[in-house]
Structures are given as structure tokens and as C-alpha cells.
XYZ file of C-alpha atoms in Angstrom:
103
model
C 19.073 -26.713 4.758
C 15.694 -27.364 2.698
C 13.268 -28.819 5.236
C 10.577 -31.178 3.179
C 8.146 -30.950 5.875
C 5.021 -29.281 5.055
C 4.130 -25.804 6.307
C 7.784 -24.751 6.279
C 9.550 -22.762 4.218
C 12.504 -24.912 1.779
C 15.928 -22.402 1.972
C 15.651 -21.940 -1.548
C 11.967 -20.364 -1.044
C 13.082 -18.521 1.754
C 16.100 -17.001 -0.690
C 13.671 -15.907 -3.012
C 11.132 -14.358 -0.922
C 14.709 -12.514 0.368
C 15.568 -12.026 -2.718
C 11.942 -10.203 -3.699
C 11.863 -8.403 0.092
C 15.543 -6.676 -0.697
C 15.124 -5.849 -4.129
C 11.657 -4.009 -2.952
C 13.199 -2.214 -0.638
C 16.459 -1.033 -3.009
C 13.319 0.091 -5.448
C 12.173 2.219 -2.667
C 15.730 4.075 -1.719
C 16.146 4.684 -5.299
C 12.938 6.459 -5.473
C 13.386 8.234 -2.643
C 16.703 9.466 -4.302
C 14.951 10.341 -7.177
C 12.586 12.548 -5.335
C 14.399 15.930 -5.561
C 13.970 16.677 -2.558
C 16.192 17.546 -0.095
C 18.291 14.957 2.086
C 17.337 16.785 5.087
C 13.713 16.367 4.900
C 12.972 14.705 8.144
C 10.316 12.676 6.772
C 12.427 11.219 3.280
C 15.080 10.791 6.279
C 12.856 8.668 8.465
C 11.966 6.869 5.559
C 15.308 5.762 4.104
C 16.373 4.932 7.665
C 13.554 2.442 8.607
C 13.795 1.122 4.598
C 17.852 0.675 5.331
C 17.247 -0.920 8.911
C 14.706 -3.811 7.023
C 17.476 -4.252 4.354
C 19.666 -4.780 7.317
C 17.331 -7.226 8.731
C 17.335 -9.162 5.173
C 20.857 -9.141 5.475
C 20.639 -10.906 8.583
C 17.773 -13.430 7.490
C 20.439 -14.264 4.501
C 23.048 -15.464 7.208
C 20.602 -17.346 9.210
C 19.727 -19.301 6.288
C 23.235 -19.697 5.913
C 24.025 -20.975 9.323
C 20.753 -23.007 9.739
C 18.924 -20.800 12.514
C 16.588 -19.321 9.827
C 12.856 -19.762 10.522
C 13.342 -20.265 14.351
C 12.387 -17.295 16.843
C 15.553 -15.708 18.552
C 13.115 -15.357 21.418
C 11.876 -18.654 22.220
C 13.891 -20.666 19.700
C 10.351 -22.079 18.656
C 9.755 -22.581 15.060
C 8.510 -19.070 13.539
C 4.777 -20.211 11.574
C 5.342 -20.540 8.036
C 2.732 -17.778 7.233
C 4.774 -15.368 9.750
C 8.171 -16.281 7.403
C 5.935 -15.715 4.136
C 4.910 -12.299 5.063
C 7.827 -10.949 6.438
C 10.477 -13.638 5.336
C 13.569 -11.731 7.834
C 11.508 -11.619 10.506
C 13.259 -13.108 13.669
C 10.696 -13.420 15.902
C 6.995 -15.204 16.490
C 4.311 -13.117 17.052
C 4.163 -13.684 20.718
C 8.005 -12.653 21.240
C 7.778 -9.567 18.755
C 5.423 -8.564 21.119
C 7.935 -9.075 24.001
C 10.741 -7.461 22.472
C 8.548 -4.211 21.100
C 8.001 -3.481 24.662
């Protein structure tokens, strides 16, 4: 799983930037929680749903690691650039085929 080459991400690394991208985002529901506001304010709404969806996504970066596929683009099954992967570590696509899929 740890690839030694250079400009790529080891597994570990990639578990830690995980690691640092899901306990973020837990930060961020528990202060919207803490908010006082109610649960039907669209915009609180909106914003625990697209904070739960990128958990989601982390979720899914952890089993890629897992099964090997991390750091390659679902798209094009290209390798995704390391500076892509250190940005947003669960990302699943390169640029070029986020671009694809967004449209």
C-alpha cells in the first residue's frame, strides 16, 4: 500500500490527511449543533448535508486506501496529482474528470 515513489502520497499520509479532513468536518456538525438554532433552518440544513456528504466521501477514500484504488481517478483510472490528493485527500477524481462528472 505505501508507494515510495516521489510525488505520491504513502497510505499512511493519506490516513492522516483523512484522519485531519474527517475530524474537521465532525468539528463543524458539532458547531452547527451548538448553534441554537433551529434544525429547520434551510441554510444550517444545507450546511450539515453537504458537511455529511464530504464525511461520506472520507468514508469512501478510507476504503479505497483499503482496497488499493486510492489516489487513482474513478474517471480515467489515471493517477490523481499528488497536490490534487493533498488538498482534498477523498477526492476521486482528476481535475479534468471532476469537470466531466460536474456536468
Amino acid at each position: 500500500m505505501a508507494d515510495p515513489r516521489p510525488g505520491r502520497l504513502t497510505a499512511h499520509e493519506a490516513r492522516q490527511r483523512l484522519e485531519h479532513a474527517r475530524n474537521s468536518r465532525l468539528a463543524q456538525l458539532q458547531a452547527l449543533s451548538e448553534t441554537g438554532q433551529s434544525a429547520d433552518d434551510h441554510l444550517l440544513s444545507t450546511q450539515a448535508k453537504a458537511i455529511q456528504r464530504v464525511l461520506k466521501e472520507i468514508n469512501e477514500a478510507f476504503a479505497r486506501i483499503d482496497d488499493g484504488s486510492y489516489g487513482a481517478c474513478l474517471g480515467c483510472s489515471k493517477p490523481v496529482p499528488a497536490e490534487r490528493l493533498e488538498i482534498l485527500p477523498y477526492t476521486r477524481y482528476c481535475v479534468p474528470c471532476q469537470r466531466r462528472a460536474a456536468t
